Coordinates of C-alpha atoms in Angstrom, one line a residue:
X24 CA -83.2 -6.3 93.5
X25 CA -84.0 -8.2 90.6
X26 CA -85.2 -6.8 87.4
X27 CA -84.7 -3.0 88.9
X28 CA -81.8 -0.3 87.8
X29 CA -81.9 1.1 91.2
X30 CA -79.3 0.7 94.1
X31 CA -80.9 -1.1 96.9
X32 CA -81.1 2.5 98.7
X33 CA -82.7 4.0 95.8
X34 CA -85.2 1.4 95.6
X35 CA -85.9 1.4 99.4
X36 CA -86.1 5.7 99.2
X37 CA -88.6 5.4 95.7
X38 CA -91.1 2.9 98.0
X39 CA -91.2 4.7 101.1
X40 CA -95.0 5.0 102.0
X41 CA -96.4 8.8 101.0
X42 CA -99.2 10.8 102.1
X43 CA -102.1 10.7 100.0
X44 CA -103.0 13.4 97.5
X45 CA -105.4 14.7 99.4
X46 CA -103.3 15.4 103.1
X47 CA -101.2 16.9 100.2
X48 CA -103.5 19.6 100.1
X49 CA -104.3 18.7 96.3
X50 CA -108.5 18.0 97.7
X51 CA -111.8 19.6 96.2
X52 CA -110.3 22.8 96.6
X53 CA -107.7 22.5 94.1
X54 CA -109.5 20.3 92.0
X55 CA -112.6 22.4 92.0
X56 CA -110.5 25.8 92.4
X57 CA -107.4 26.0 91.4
X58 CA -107.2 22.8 88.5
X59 CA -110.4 23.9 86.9
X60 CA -109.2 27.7 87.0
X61 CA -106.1 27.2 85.4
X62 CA -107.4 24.6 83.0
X63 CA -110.2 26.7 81.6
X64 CA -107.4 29.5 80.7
X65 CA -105.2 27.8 79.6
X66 CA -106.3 24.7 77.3
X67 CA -103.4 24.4 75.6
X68 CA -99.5 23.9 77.3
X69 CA -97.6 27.4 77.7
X70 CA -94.5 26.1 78.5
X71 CA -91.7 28.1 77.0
X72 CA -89.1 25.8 77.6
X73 CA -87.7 25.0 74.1
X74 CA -85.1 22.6 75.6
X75 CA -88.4 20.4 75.5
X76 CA -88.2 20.0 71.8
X77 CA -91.1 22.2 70.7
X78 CA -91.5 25.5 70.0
X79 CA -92.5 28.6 72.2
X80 CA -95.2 27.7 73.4
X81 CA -95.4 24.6 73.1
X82 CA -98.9 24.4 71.9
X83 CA -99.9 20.4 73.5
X84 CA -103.4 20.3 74.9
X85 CA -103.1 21.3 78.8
X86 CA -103.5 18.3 81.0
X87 CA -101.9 19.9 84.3
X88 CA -102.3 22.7 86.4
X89 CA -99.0 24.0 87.2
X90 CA -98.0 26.1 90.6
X91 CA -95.5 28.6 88.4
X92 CA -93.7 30.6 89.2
X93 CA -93.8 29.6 92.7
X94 CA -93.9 26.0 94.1
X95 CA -97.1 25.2 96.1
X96 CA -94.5 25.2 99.2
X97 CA -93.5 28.8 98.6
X98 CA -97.2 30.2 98.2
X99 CA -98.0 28.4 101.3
X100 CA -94.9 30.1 103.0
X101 CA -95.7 33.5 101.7
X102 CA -99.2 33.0 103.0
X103 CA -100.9 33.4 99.7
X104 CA -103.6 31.0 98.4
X105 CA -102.2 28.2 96.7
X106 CA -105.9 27.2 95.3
X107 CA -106.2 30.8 93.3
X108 CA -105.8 30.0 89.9
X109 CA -103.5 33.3 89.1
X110 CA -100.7 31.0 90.9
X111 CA -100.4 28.4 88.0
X112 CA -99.7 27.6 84.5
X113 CA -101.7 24.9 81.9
X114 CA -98.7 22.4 80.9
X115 CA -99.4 19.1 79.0
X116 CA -98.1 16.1 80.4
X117 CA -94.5 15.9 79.2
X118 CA -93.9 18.9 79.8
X119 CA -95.6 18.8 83.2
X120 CA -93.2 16.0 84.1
X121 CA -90.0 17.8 82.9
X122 CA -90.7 20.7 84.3
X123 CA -91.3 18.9 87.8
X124 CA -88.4 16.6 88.0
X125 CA -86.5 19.6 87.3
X126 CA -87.8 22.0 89.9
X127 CA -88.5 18.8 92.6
X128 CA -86.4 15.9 92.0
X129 CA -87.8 13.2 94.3
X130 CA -87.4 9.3 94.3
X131 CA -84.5 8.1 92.3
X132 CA -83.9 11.8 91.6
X133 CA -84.1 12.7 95.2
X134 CA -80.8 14.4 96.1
X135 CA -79.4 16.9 98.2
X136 CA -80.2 20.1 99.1
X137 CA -83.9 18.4 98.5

């Protein structure tokens, strides 16, 4: 495709139609819940990852609210509430995005076992 980096398959696989955030489970009750919650601790990024370029932690005002150290998926497994605010971390946005193409590659990214 014209004016894109990505294989034809890749492309077709980054486009395909996705629930919305909300049938996601990422509604009022983890805006209102969990976001707020984990926000209001922490206000400032407390990712340690120094492979990030910044130091421990890294210090950025918070943007995200994190599910750390288990993925939403595995708290919904385990039958604990993924809304409860102990579940997550404050990250700011780069690190937020690091951290989740890391952990769950999707799109372009996308590739096996995920």
């Amino acid at each position: 495709m014209p004016g894109s980096a990505k294989c034809p398959e890749c492309l077709g696989r980054s486009r395909r139609p996705r629930a919305s955030a909300t049938a996601q489970g990422y509604g009022v009750e983890h805006r209102d819940r969990f976001r707020a919650g984990v926000l209001a601790r922490d206000s400032h990024c407390v990712c340690t990852v120094t492979a990030h370029g910044h130091g421990s932690p890294c210090g950025a005002p918070s943007e995200h609210a994190d599910h750390w150290p288990l993925s939403k998926r595995e708290l919904q497994a385990r039958g604990l509430d993924e809304h409860h605010p102990t579940y997550g971390r404050g990250l700011c946005a780069p690190c937020h995005s690091k951290e989740t193409g890391r952990n769950q590659p999707a799109g372009w990214n996308d590739v096996p076992p995920f």
